[in-house]
Amino acid sequence: RLNIKKITTGSKSLDDLLGGGIETKTITEFYGEYGSGKTQICHQLSVNVQLPPERGGLSGKAVYVDTEGTFRWERIEAMARGLGLEPDQVMDNIFYMRAYNSDHQVSIIDDLFTFVPKNDVRLVVVDSVTSHFRAEFPGREHLAERQQKLNAHLHQLMRLAEAFNIAVVVTNQVMARPDVFYGDPTTAVGGHVLAHTPGVRIQLRRSKGNKRIARVVDAPHLPEGEAVFIITEEGIRD
Ligand code: ADP
Ligand code: MG
C-alpha cells in the first residue's frame, strides 16, 4: 500500500466512506441498478482527477472507455464549471474511447500500457466493464466462458493500475430484482463482478429524488457503513 494516492468523488460523505477517496493502484467497482449514479460518478472522477492535490485531485488526465454510449461532454462541461475550471481545458484532458465489443475493449486496455505513461493519465474509467461480455456470452451455458474472459480483463486492468500507480474505476449494472435472475451471480445485487479480483466494491442504490446511497462491500481495510450523496446539475455533492 505504498505511495497510494486518492481522488475525491465530490462528496465528503462518500470520500469518508472510502477512506479519503478513490485509490490508485487498485480497481474500484461501482455496481448498482440503472439510474443509481454509476455513470455520473465516472464523469465526476474524470474531472476531479485533474484538480491539484490540495483540492483532492492528482493533476492528471483521464481515459474514459465507454461501452454503452452514455458518455456526455455536456456533463463534463457542467461539472467543470461547478468547480470553477475552464471547461475546454478539462475536456482536452479526457481521452474518450468508445469500445464496440469485448475484444475491442480488451485491445484498448492493452494499448493503454503504452498510452498511459506517455500522457499523464492518472485515471482509467471503464463504463461499463460488463455490458459487452454479457451481450456476447448470454445465458447460463456461456457463463463460465464469460467469467473467464471477464476475469482476465479485470486482471489486465489491475496490472495497469499497479504498473502506473493510477486509479481504475469500473461499473457494473445489476438487476433491481435479483430473484428473477437467479442463474447469473454477476447480475444479482450482491454479485459484484470483482469477486475474484482484489479491489474496492461499492454498491449504489437510489433513494428519494436526487439522493443516492453508497455502501462499501467486502473491504477489510474500510469501516462498514453507508454514505448518502446527491447528483446535481453541477455533479456529485453532499
Ligand atoms: P447509471 O449509470 O447508474 O445507470 P447515471 O449515472 O446515468 O446512472 O445516473 C442517471 C441519473 O443522474 C439521472 O436519473 C439523474 O437523476 C442524474 N442526472 C443526470 N444528469 C443530470 C443533470 N444534468 N442534473 C442533475 N441530475 C442529473
Ligand atoms: Mg450508466
JSON list of C-alpha atoms in Angstrom, two decimals, residues 8-235:
[
{"chain": "A", "resi": 8, "resn": "THR", "atom": "CA", "xyz": [-12.13, 13.00, -4.36]},
{"chain": "A", "resi": 9, "resn": "THR", "atom": "CA", "xyz": [-15.61, 11.97, -5.51]},
{"chain": "A", "resi": 10, "resn": "GLY", "atom": "CA", "xyz": [-17.04, 15.43, -4.85]},
{"chain": "A", "resi": 11, "resn": "SER", "atom": "CA", "xyz": [-18.95, 14.19, -1.80]},
{"chain": "A", "resi": 12, "resn": "LYS", "atom": "CA", "xyz": [-17.28, 14.45, 1.61]},
{"chain": "A", "resi": 13, "resn": "SER", "atom": "CA", "xyz": [-19.53, 11.73, 2.93]},
{"chain": "A", "resi": 14, "resn": "LEU", "atom": "CA", "xyz": [-18.60, 9.31, 0.12]},
{"chain": "A", "resi": 15, "resn": "ASP", "atom": "CA", "xyz": [-14.91, 10.24, 0.41]},
{"chain": "A", "resi": 16, "resn": "ASP", "atom": "CA", "xyz": [-15.01, 9.48, 4.15]},
{"chain": "A", "resi": 17, "resn": "LEU", "atom": "CA", "xyz": [-16.62, 6.11, 3.46]},
{"chain": "A", "resi": 18, "resn": "LEU", "atom": "CA", "xyz": [-13.75, 5.36, 1.05]},
{"chain": "A", "resi": 19, "resn": "GLY", "atom": "CA", "xyz": [-11.07, 6.47, 3.50]},
{"chain": "A", "resi": 20, "resn": "GLY", "atom": "CA", "xyz": [-10.43, 9.72, 1.60]},
{"chain": "A", "resi": 21, "resn": "GLY", "atom": "CA", "xyz": [-11.46, 9.00, -1.99]},
{"chain": "A", "resi": 22, "resn": "ILE", "atom": "CA", "xyz": [-10.88, 6.61, -4.91]},
{"chain": "A", "resi": 23, "resn": "GLU", "atom": "CA", "xyz": [-7.47, 4.95, -4.58]},
{"chain": "A", "resi": 24, "resn": "THR", "atom": "CA", "xyz": [-4.70, 4.47, -7.12]},
{"chain": "A", "resi": 25, "resn": "LYS", "atom": "CA", "xyz": [-3.05, 1.05, -7.60]},
{"chain": "A", "resi": 26, "resn": "THR", "atom": "CA", "xyz": [-6.39, -0.72, -7.44]},
{"chain": "A", "resi": 27, "resn": "ILE", "atom": "CA", "xyz": [-9.72, -1.23, -9.19]},
{"chain": "A", "resi": 28, "resn": "THR", "atom": "CA", "xyz": [-12.83, 0.40, -7.75]},
{"chain": "A", "resi": 29, "resn": "GLU", "atom": "CA", "xyz": [-16.11, -1.10, -8.89]},
{"chain": "A", "resi": 30, "resn": "PHE", "atom": "CA", "xyz": [-19.38, 0.85, -8.69]},
{"chain": "A", "resi": 31, "resn": "TYR", "atom": "CA", "xyz": [-22.28, -1.51, -9.10]},
{"chain": "A", "resi": 32, "resn": "GLY", "atom": "CA", "xyz": [-25.99, -0.89, -8.92]},
{"chain": "A", "resi": 33, "resn": "GLU", "atom": "CA", "xyz": [-29.17, -0.77, -10.88]},
{"chain": "A", "resi": 34, "resn": "TYR", "atom": "CA", "xyz": [-29.98, 1.53, -13.78]},
{"chain": "A", "resi": 35, "resn": "GLY", "atom": "CA", "xyz": [-30.01, 5.20, -12.73]},
{"chain": "A", "resi": 36, "resn": "SER", "atom": "CA", "xyz": [-28.13, 4.62, -9.48]},
{"chain": "A", "resi": 37, "resn": "GLY", "atom": "CA", "xyz": [-25.42, 7.13, -10.48]},
{"chain": "A", "resi": 38, "resn": "LYS", "atom": "CA", "xyz": [-22.57, 4.97, -11.80]},
{"chain": "A", "resi": 39, "resn": "THR", "atom": "CA", "xyz": [-22.02, 6.98, -14.97]},
{"chain": "A", "resi": 40, "resn": "GLN", "atom": "CA", "xyz": [-22.35, 10.34, -13.20]},
{"chain": "A", "resi": 41, "resn": "ILE", "atom": "CA", "xyz": [-19.63, 9.31, -10.71]},
{"chain": "A", "resi": 42, "resn": "CYS", "atom": "CA", "xyz": [-17.37, 8.25, -13.62]},
{"chain": "A", "resi": 43, "resn": "HIS", "atom": "CA", "xyz": [-17.85, 11.65, -15.28]},
{"chain": "A", "resi": 44, "resn": "GLN", "atom": "CA", "xyz": [-17.15, 13.43, -11.98]},
{"chain": "A", "resi": 45, "resn": "LEU", "atom": "CA", "xyz": [-13.95, 11.47, -11.31]},
{"chain": "A", "resi": 46, "resn": "SER", "atom": "CA", "xyz": [-12.71, 12.26, -14.85]},
{"chain": "A", "resi": 47, "resn": "VAL", "atom": "CA", "xyz": [-13.00, 15.94, -13.96]},
{"chain": "A", "resi": 48, "resn": "ASN", "atom": "CA", "xyz": [-11.78, 15.66, -10.35]},
{"chain": "A", "resi": 49, "resn": "VAL", "atom": "CA", "xyz": [-8.57, 13.75, -11.22]},
{"chain": "A", "resi": 50, "resn": "GLN", "atom": "CA", "xyz": [-7.47, 16.97, -12.95]},
{"chain": "A", "resi": 51, "resn": "LEU", "atom": "CA", "xyz": [-7.69, 19.03, -9.76]},
{"chain": "A", "resi": 52, "resn": "PRO", "atom": "CA", "xyz": [-4.46, 19.80, -7.92]},
{"chain": "A", "resi": 53, "resn": "PRO", "atom": "CA", "xyz": [-3.74, 17.60, -4.86]},
{"chain": "A", "resi": 54, "resn": "GLU", "atom": "CA", "xyz": [-4.83, 20.35, -2.45]},
{"chain": "A", "resi": 55, "resn": "ARG", "atom": "CA", "xyz": [-8.31, 20.14, -4.00]},
{"chain": "A", "resi": 56, "resn": "GLY", "atom": "CA", "xyz": [-8.47, 16.36, -3.98]},
{"chain": "A", "resi": 57, "resn": "GLY", "atom": "CA", "xyz": [-7.10, 15.57, -7.43]},
{"chain": "A", "resi": 58, "resn": "LEU", "atom": "CA", "xyz": [-3.88, 14.22, -8.93]},
{"chain": "A", "resi": 59, "resn": "SER", "atom": "CA", "xyz": [-3.22, 16.98, -11.51]},
{"chain": "A", "resi": 60, "resn": "GLY", "atom": "CA", "xyz": [-3.65, 14.22, -14.08]},
{"chain": "A", "resi": 61, "resn": "LYS", "atom": "CA", "xyz": [-5.65, 13.25, -17.12]},
{"chain": "A", "resi": 62, "resn": "ALA", "atom": "CA", "xyz": [-8.38, 10.66, -17.61]},
{"chain": "A", "resi": 63, "resn": "VAL", "atom": "CA", "xyz": [-9.13, 7.91, -20.11]},
{"chain": "A", "resi": 64, "resn": "TYR", "atom": "CA", "xyz": [-12.86, 7.19, -20.43]},
{"chain": "A", "resi": 65, "resn": "VAL", "atom": "CA", "xyz": [-13.66, 3.85, -22.06]},
{"chain": "A", "resi": 66, "resn": "ASP", "atom": "CA", "xyz": [-17.36, 3.99, -22.93]},
{"chain": "A", "resi": 67, "resn": "THR", "atom": "CA", "xyz": [-19.02, 0.69, -23.82]},
{"chain": "A", "resi": 68, "resn": "GLU", "atom": "CA", "xyz": [-22.66, 1.79, -23.68]},
{"chain": "A", "resi": 69, "resn": "GLY", "atom": "CA", "xyz": [-22.57, 5.17, -25.43]},
{"chain": "A", "resi": 70, "resn": "THR", "atom": "CA", "xyz": [-23.71, 7.05, -22.33]},
{"chain": "A", "resi": 71, "resn": "PHE", "atom": "CA", "xyz": [-20.80, 9.49, -22.06]},
{"chain": "A", "resi": 72, "resn": "ARG", "atom": "CA", "xyz": [-21.85, 13.15, -22.43]},
{"chain": "A", "resi": 73, "resn": "TRP", "atom": "CA", "xyz": [-19.42, 16.05, -22.93]},
{"chain": "A", "resi": 74, "resn": "GLU", "atom": "CA", "xyz": [-22.14, 18.42, -21.68]},
{"chain": "A", "resi": 75, "resn": "ARG", "atom": "CA", "xyz": [-21.96, 16.76, -18.27]},
{"chain": "A", "resi": 76, "resn": "ILE", "atom": "CA", "xyz": [-18.18, 17.28, -18.22]},
{"chain": "A", "resi": 77, "resn": "GLU", "atom": "CA", "xyz": [-18.70, 20.96, -19.08]},
{"chain": "A", "resi": 78, "resn": "ALA", "atom": "CA", "xyz": [-21.25, 21.43, -16.31]},
{"chain": "A", "resi": 79, "resn": "MET", "atom": "CA", "xyz": [-19.08, 19.63, -13.75]},
{"chain": "A", "resi": 80, "resn": "ALA", "atom": "CA", "xyz": [-16.01, 21.66, -14.76]},
{"chain": "A", "resi": 81, "resn": "ARG", "atom": "CA", "xyz": [-17.96, 24.90, -14.36]},
{"chain": "A", "resi": 82, "resn": "GLY", "atom": "CA", "xyz": [-19.22, 23.67, -11.00]},
{"chain": "A", "resi": 83, "resn": "LEU", "atom": "CA", "xyz": [-15.60, 23.51, -9.84]},
{"chain": "A", "resi": 84, "resn": "GLY", "atom": "CA", "xyz": [-14.60, 26.84, -11.39]},
{"chain": "A", "resi": 85, "resn": "LEU", "atom": "CA", "xyz": [-12.44, 25.09, -14.01]},
{"chain": "A", "resi": 86, "resn": "GLU", "atom": "CA", "xyz": [-12.11, 26.02, -17.69]},
{"chain": "A", "resi": 87, "resn": "PRO", "atom": "CA", "xyz": [-14.45, 23.54, -19.50]},
{"chain": "A", "resi": 88, "resn": "ASP", "atom": "CA", "xyz": [-12.44, 23.39, -22.75]},
{"chain": "A", "resi": 89, "resn": "GLN", "atom": "CA", "xyz": [-9.26, 22.58, -20.90]},
{"chain": "A", "resi": 90, "resn": "VAL", "atom": "CA", "xyz": [-10.99, 19.94, -18.79]},
{"chain": "A", "resi": 91, "resn": "MET", "atom": "CA", "xyz": [-12.44, 18.31, -21.92]},
{"chain": "A", "resi": 92, "resn": "ASP", "atom": "CA", "xyz": [-8.99, 18.31, -23.58]},
{"chain": "A", "resi": 93, "resn": "ASN", "atom": "CA", "xyz": [-7.67, 16.29, -20.63]},
{"chain": "A", "resi": 94, "resn": "ILE", "atom": "CA", "xyz": [-10.19, 13.47, -21.06]},
{"chain": "A", "resi": 95, "resn": "PHE", "atom": "CA", "xyz": [-9.31, 10.87, -23.69]},
{"chain": "A", "resi": 96, "resn": "TYR", "atom": "CA", "xyz": [-12.63, 9.41, -24.84]},
{"chain": "A", "resi": 97, "resn": "MET", "atom": "CA", "xyz": [-12.53, 5.89, -26.27]},
{"chain": "A", "resi": 98, "resn": "ARG", "atom": "CA", "xyz": [-15.60, 4.03, -27.46]},
{"chain": "A", "resi": 99, "resn": "ALA", "atom": "CA", "xyz": [-15.36, 0.23, -27.19]},
{"chain": "A", "resi": 100, "resn": "TYR", "atom": "CA", "xyz": [-17.58, -1.54, -29.72]},
{"chain": "A", "resi": 101, "resn": "ASN", "atom": "CA", "xyz": [-17.25, -5.13, -28.47]},
{"chain": "A", "resi": 102, "resn": "SER", "atom": "CA", "xyz": [-15.41, -7.08, -25.79]},
{"chain": "A", "resi": 103, "resn": "ASP", "atom": "CA", "xyz": [-12.34, -7.83, -27.95]},
{"chain": "A", "resi": 104, "resn": "HIS", "atom": "CA", "xyz": [-12.08, -4.12, -28.79]},
{"chain": "A", "resi": 105, "resn": "GLN", "atom": "CA", "xyz": [-12.41, -3.28, -25.09]},
{"chain": "A", "resi": 106, "resn": "VAL", "atom": "CA", "xyz": [-9.55, -5.65, -24.22]},
{"chain": "A", "resi": 107, "resn": "SER", "atom": "CA", "xyz": [-7.35, -4.28, -27.02]},
{"chain": "A", "resi": 108, "resn": "ILE", "atom": "CA", "xyz": [-8.00, -0.69, -25.90]},
{"chain": "A", "resi": 109, "resn": "ILE", "atom": "CA", "xyz": [-6.71, -1.61, -22.44]},
{"chain": "A", "resi": 110, "resn": "ASP", "atom": "CA", "xyz": [-3.68, -3.38, -23.96]},
{"chain": "A", "resi": 111, "resn": "ASP", "atom": "CA", "xyz": [-2.81, -0.16, -25.78]},
{"chain": "A", "resi": 112, "resn": "LEU", "atom": "CA", "xyz": [-3.11, 1.82, -22.55]},
{"chain": "A", "resi": 113, "resn": "PHE", "atom": "CA", "xyz": [0.07, 0.17, -21.24]},
{"chain": "A", "resi": 114, "resn": "THR", "atom": "CA", "xyz": [1.95, 2.48, -23.63]},
{"chain": "A", "resi": 115, "resn": "PHE", "atom": "CA", "xyz": [-0.58, 5.34, -23.78]},
{"chain": "A", "resi": 116, "resn": "VAL", "atom": "CA", "xyz": [-0.99, 5.96, -20.03]},
{"chain": "A", "resi": 117, "resn": "PRO", "atom": "CA", "xyz": [2.66, 6.70, -19.14]},
{"chain": "A", "resi": 118, "resn": "LYS", "atom": "CA", "xyz": [3.09, 8.94, -22.21]},
{"chain": "A", "resi": 119, "resn": "ASN", "atom": "CA", "xyz": [0.05, 11.12, -21.50]},
{"chain": "A", "resi": 120, "resn": "ASP", "atom": "CA", "xyz": [-0.01, 11.88, -17.75]},
{"chain": "A", "resi": 121, "resn": "VAL", "atom": "CA", "xyz": [-3.08, 9.68, -17.28]},
{"chain": "A", "resi": 122, "resn": "ARG", "atom": "CA", "xyz": [-3.95, 9.04, -13.62]},
{"chain": "A", "resi": 123, "resn": "LEU", "atom": "CA", "xyz": [-7.48, 7.61, -14.03]},
{"chain": "A", "resi": 124, "resn": "VAL", "atom": "CA", "xyz": [-8.92, 4.99, -16.36]},
{"chain": "A", "resi": 125, "resn": "VAL", "atom": "CA", "xyz": [-12.71, 4.51, -16.39]},
{"chain": "A", "resi": 126, "resn": "VAL", "atom": "CA", "xyz": [-14.48, 1.54, -17.98]},
{"chain": "A", "resi": 127, "resn": "ASP", "atom": "CA", "xyz": [-18.24, 2.25, -18.08]},
{"chain": "A", "resi": 128, "resn": "SER", "atom": "CA", "xyz": [-19.48, -0.44, -18.05]},
{"chain": "A", "resi": 129, "resn": "VAL", "atom": "CA", "xyz": [-16.98, -3.26, -17.80]},
{"chain": "A", "resi": 130, "resn": "THR", "atom": "CA", "xyz": [-19.61, -6.00, -18.20]},
{"chain": "A", "resi": 131, "resn": "SER", "atom": "CA", "xyz": [-22.12, -4.97, -20.90]},
{"chain": "A", "resi": 132, "resn": "HIS", "atom": "CA", "xyz": [-20.30, -6.37, -23.97]},
{"chain": "A", "resi": 133, "resn": "PHE", "atom": "CA", "xyz": [-19.34, -9.59, -22.21]},
{"chain": "A", "resi": 134, "resn": "ARG", "atom": "CA", "xyz": [-22.96, -10.15, -21.17]},
{"chain": "A", "resi": 135, "resn": "ALA", "atom": "CA", "xyz": [-24.29, -9.44, -24.66]},
{"chain": "A", "resi": 136, "resn": "GLU", "atom": "CA", "xyz": [-21.75, -11.69, -26.35]},
{"chain": "A", "resi": 137, "resn": "PHE", "atom": "CA", "xyz": [-21.92, -14.60, -23.88]},
{"chain": "A", "resi": 138, "resn": "PRO", "atom": "CA", "xyz": [-25.60, -14.78, -22.95]},
{"chain": "A", "resi": 139, "resn": "GLY", "atom": "CA", "xyz": [-27.30, -17.29, -20.73]},
{"chain": "A", "resi": 140, "resn": "ARG", "atom": "CA", "xyz": [-26.11, -19.86, -18.26]},
{"chain": "A", "resi": 141, "resn": "GLU", "atom": "CA", "xyz": [-24.49, -22.01, -20.93]},
{"chain": "A", "resi": 142, "resn": "HIS", "atom": "CA", "xyz": [-21.90, -19.26, -21.61]},
{"chain": "A", "resi": 143, "resn": "LEU", "atom": "CA", "xyz": [-21.47, -18.16, -18.01]},
{"chain": "A", "resi": 144, "resn": "ALA", "atom": "CA", "xyz": [-18.18, -19.98, -17.37]},
{"chain": "A", "resi": 145, "resn": "GLU", "atom": "CA", "xyz": [-16.57, -18.73, -20.59]},
{"chain": "A", "resi": 146, "resn": "ARG", "atom": "CA", "xyz": [-17.78, -15.19, -19.98]},
{"chain": "A", "resi": 147, "resn": "GLN", "atom": "CA", "xyz": [-16.46, -15.15, -16.42]},
{"chain": "A", "resi": 148, "resn": "GLN", "atom": "CA", "xyz": [-13.09, -16.45, -17.59]},
{"chain": "A", "resi": 149, "resn": "LYS", "atom": "CA", "xyz": [-12.76, -13.67, -20.17]},
{"chain": "A", "resi": 150, "resn": "LEU", "atom": "CA", "xyz": [-14.02, -11.03, -17.78]},
{"chain": "A", "resi": 151, "resn": "ASN", "atom": "CA", "xyz": [-11.60, -12.16, -15.06]},
{"chain": "A", "resi": 152, "resn": "ALA", "atom": "CA", "xyz": [-8.68, -11.98, -17.49]},
{"chain": "A", "resi": 153, "resn": "HIS", "atom": "CA", "xyz": [-9.80, -8.44, -18.44]},
{"chain": "A", "resi": 154, "resn": "LEU", "atom": "CA", "xyz": [-10.04, -7.44, -14.77]},
{"chain": "A", "resi": 155, "resn": "HIS", "atom": "CA", "xyz": [-6.54, -8.78, -14.09]},
{"chain": "A", "resi": 156, "resn": "GLN", "atom": "CA", "xyz": [-5.29, -6.77, -17.07]},
{"chain": "A", "resi": 157, "resn": "LEU", "atom": "CA", "xyz": [-6.91, -3.66, -15.51]},
{"chain": "A", "resi": 158, "resn": "MET", "atom": "CA", "xyz": [-5.37, -4.46, -12.11]},
{"chain": "A", "resi": 159, "resn": "ARG", "atom": "CA", "xyz": [-1.90, -4.71, -13.68]},
{"chain": "A", "resi": 160, "resn": "LEU", "atom": "CA", "xyz": [-2.49, -1.34, -15.36]},
{"chain": "A", "resi": 161, "resn": "ALA", "atom": "CA", "xyz": [-3.46, 0.26, -12.03]},
{"chain": "A", "resi": 162, "resn": "GLU", "atom": "CA", "xyz": [-0.41, -1.18, -10.25]},
{"chain": "A", "resi": 163, "resn": "ALA", "atom": "CA", "xyz": [2.14, -0.60, -13.01]},
{"chain": "A", "resi": 164, "resn": "PHE", "atom": "CA", "xyz": [1.48, 3.13, -13.31]},
{"chain": "A", "resi": 165, "resn": "ASN", "atom": "CA", "xyz": [0.05, 3.97, -9.87]},
{"chain": "A", "resi": 166, "resn": "ILE", "atom": "CA", "xyz": [-3.25, 5.08, -11.40]},
{"chain": "A", "resi": 167, "resn": "ALA", "atom": "CA", "xyz": [-6.89, 4.69, -10.34]},
{"chain": "A", "resi": 168, "resn": "VAL", "atom": "CA", "xyz": [-9.04, 2.29, -12.36]},
{"chain": "A", "resi": 169, "resn": "VAL", "atom": "CA", "xyz": [-12.80, 2.67, -11.97]},
{"chain": "A", "resi": 170, "resn": "VAL", "atom": "CA", "xyz": [-15.26, 0.20, -13.49]},
{"chain": "A", "resi": 171, "resn": "THR", "atom": "CA", "xyz": [-19.03, -0.01, -13.40]},
{"chain": "A", "resi": 172, "resn": "ASN", "atom": "CA", "xyz": [-21.36, -2.97, -13.45]},
{"chain": "A", "resi": 173, "resn": "GLN", "atom": "CA", "xyz": [-25.11, -2.79, -13.87]},
{"chain": "A", "resi": 174, "resn": "VAL", "atom": "CA", "xyz": [-27.06, -5.25, -11.76]},
{"chain": "A", "resi": 175, "resn": "MET", "atom": "CA", "xyz": [-30.71, -6.24, -11.69]},
{"chain": "A", "resi": 176, "resn": "ALA", "atom": "CA", "xyz": [-33.17, -4.41, -9.48]},
{"chain": "A", "resi": 177, "resn": "ARG", "atom": "CA", "xyz": [-34.74, -7.79, -8.73]},
{"chain": "A", "resi": 178, "resn": "PRO", "atom": "CA", "xyz": [-32.08, -10.50, -8.37]},
{"chain": "A", "resi": 179, "resn": "ASP", "atom": "CA", "xyz": [-34.82, -13.05, -7.64]},
{"chain": "A", "resi": 180, "resn": "VAL", "atom": "CA", "xyz": [-35.87, -13.03, -11.31]},
{"chain": "A", "resi": 181, "resn": "PHE", "atom": "CA", "xyz": [-32.32, -13.64, -12.47]},
{"chain": "A", "resi": 182, "resn": "TYR", "atom": "CA", "xyz": [-31.01, -16.25, -10.07]},
{"chain": "A", "resi": 183, "resn": "GLY", "atom": "CA", "xyz": [-28.97, -18.11, -12.72]},
{"chain": "A", "resi": 184, "resn": "ASP", "atom": "CA", "xyz": [-26.31, -15.44, -13.03]},
{"chain": "A", "resi": 185, "resn": "PRO", "atom": "CA", "xyz": [-24.40, -14.35, -9.92]},
{"chain": "A", "resi": 186, "resn": "THR", "atom": "CA", "xyz": [-22.79, -11.32, -11.59]},
{"chain": "A", "resi": 187, "resn": "THR", "atom": "CA", "xyz": [-26.12, -9.64, -12.25]},
{"chain": "A", "resi": 188, "resn": "ALA", "atom": "CA", "xyz": [-27.52, -10.18, -8.76]},
{"chain": "A", "resi": 189, "resn": "VAL", "atom": "CA", "xyz": [-27.46, -7.16, -6.47]},
{"chain": "A", "resi": 190, "resn": "GLY", "atom": "CA", "xyz": [-24.99, -8.91, -4.17]},
{"chain": "A", "resi": 191, "resn": "GLY", "atom": "CA", "xyz": [-22.98, -10.26, -7.09]},
{"chain": "A", "resi": 192, "resn": "HIS", "atom": "CA", "xyz": [-20.34, -7.71, -7.96]},
{"chain": "A", "resi": 193, "resn": "VAL", "atom": "CA", "xyz": [-18.01, -8.63, -10.78]},
{"chain": "A", "resi": 194, "resn": "LEU", "atom": "CA", "xyz": [-14.82, -8.23, -8.75]},
{"chain": "A", "resi": 195, "resn": "ALA", "atom": "CA", "xyz": [-15.50, -11.41, -6.80]},
{"chain": "A", "resi": 196, "resn": "HIS", "atom": "CA", "xyz": [-12.19, -12.99, -7.90]},
{"chain": "A", "resi": 197, "resn": "THR", "atom": "CA", "xyz": [-10.12, -9.81, -8.21]},
{"chain": "A", "resi": 198, "resn": "PRO", "atom": "CA", "xyz": [-8.82, -7.66, -5.39]},
{"chain": "A", "resi": 199, "resn": "GLY", "atom": "CA", "xyz": [-10.27, -4.15, -5.32]},
{"chain": "A", "resi": 200, "resn": "VAL", "atom": "CA", "xyz": [-12.91, -1.97, -3.72]},
{"chain": "A", "resi": 201, "resn": "ARG", "atom": "CA", "xyz": [-16.58, -2.72, -4.38]},
{"chain": "A", "resi": 202, "resn": "ILE", "atom": "CA", "xyz": [-19.20, -0.04, -3.87]},
{"chain": "A", "resi": 203, "resn": "GLN", "atom": "CA", "xyz": [-22.90, -0.73, -4.18]},
{"chain": "A", "resi": 204, "resn": "LEU", "atom": "CA", "xyz": [-25.07, 2.23, -5.23]},
{"chain": "A", "resi": 205, "resn": "ARG", "atom": "CA", "xyz": [-28.79, 2.47, -4.57]},
{"chain": "A", "resi": 206, "resn": "ARG", "atom": "CA", "xyz": [-31.38, 5.04, -5.46]},
{"chain": "A", "resi": 207, "resn": "SER", "atom": "CA", "xyz": [-33.06, 6.94, -2.68]},
{"chain": "A", "resi": 208, "resn": "LYS", "atom": "CA", "xyz": [-35.58, 9.79, -2.75]},
{"chain": "A", "resi": 209, "resn": "GLY", "atom": "CA", "xyz": [-35.18, 12.36, -5.55]},
{"chain": "A", "resi": 210, "resn": "ASN", "atom": "CA", "xyz": [-31.56, 13.07, -6.37]},
{"chain": "A", "resi": 211, "resn": "LYS", "atom": "CA", "xyz": [-30.27, 11.20, -3.29]},
{"chain": "A", "resi": 212, "resn": "ARG", "atom": "CA", "xyz": [-28.16, 8.10, -3.69]},
{"chain": "A", "resi": 213, "resn": "ILE", "atom": "CA", "xyz": [-26.78, 5.66, -1.11]},
{"chain": "A", "resi": 214, "resn": "ALA", "atom": "CA", "xyz": [-23.32, 4.09, -1.37]},
{"chain": "A", "resi": 215, "resn": "ARG", "atom": "CA", "xyz": [-22.17, 1.05, 0.60]},
{"chain": "A", "resi": 216, "resn": "VAL", "atom": "CA", "xyz": [-18.69, -0.46, 0.67]},
{"chain": "A", "resi": 217, "resn": "VAL", "atom": "CA", "xyz": [-18.79, -4.24, 0.34]},
{"chain": "A", "resi": 218, "resn": "ASP", "atom": "CA", "xyz": [-16.11, -6.74, 1.47]},
{"chain": "A", "resi": 219, "resn": "ALA", "atom": "CA", "xyz": [-13.35, -4.22, 2.17]},
{"chain": "A", "resi": 220, "resn": "PRO", "atom": "CA", "xyz": [-11.26, -5.34, 5.15]},
{"chain": "A", "resi": 221, "resn": "HIS", "atom": "CA", "xyz": [-9.37, -2.02, 5.30]},
{"chain": "A", "resi": 222, "resn": "LEU", "atom": "CA", "xyz": [-12.52, 0.18, 5.30]},
{"chain": "A", "resi": 223, "resn": "PRO", "atom": "CA", "xyz": [-15.16, 0.58, 8.01]},
{"chain": "A", "resi": 224, "resn": "GLU", "atom": "CA", "xyz": [-18.64, -0.80, 7.36]},
{"chain": "A", "resi": 225, "resn": "GLY", "atom": "CA", "xyz": [-21.27, 1.80, 6.66]},
{"chain": "A", "resi": 226, "resn": "GLU", "atom": "CA", "xyz": [-23.13, 3.83, 4.12]},
{"chain": "A", "resi": 227, "resn": "ALA", "atom": "CA", "xyz": [-22.81, 7.29, 2.63]},
{"chain": "A", "resi": 228, "resn": "VAL", "atom": "CA", "xyz": [-25.55, 9.48, 1.20]},
{"chain": "A", "resi": 229, "resn": "PHE", "atom": "CA", "xyz": [-24.73, 11.82, -1.68]},
{"chain": "A", "resi": 230, "resn": "ILE", "atom": "CA", "xyz": [-26.70, 13.77, -4.28]},
{"chain": "A", "resi": 231, "resn": "ILE", "atom": "CA", "xyz": [-26.46, 14.18, -8.06]},
{"chain": "A", "resi": 232, "resn": "THR", "atom": "CA", "xyz": [-26.91, 17.79, -9.14]},
{"chain": "A", "resi": 233, "resn": "GLU", "atom": "CA", "xyz": [-26.54, 19.64, -12.44]},
{"chain": "A", "resi": 234, "resn": "GLU", "atom": "CA", "xyz": [-23.02, 20.55, -11.28]},
{"chain": "A", "resi": 235, "resn": "GLY", "atom": "CA", "xyz": [-22.18, 16.98, -10.31]}
]
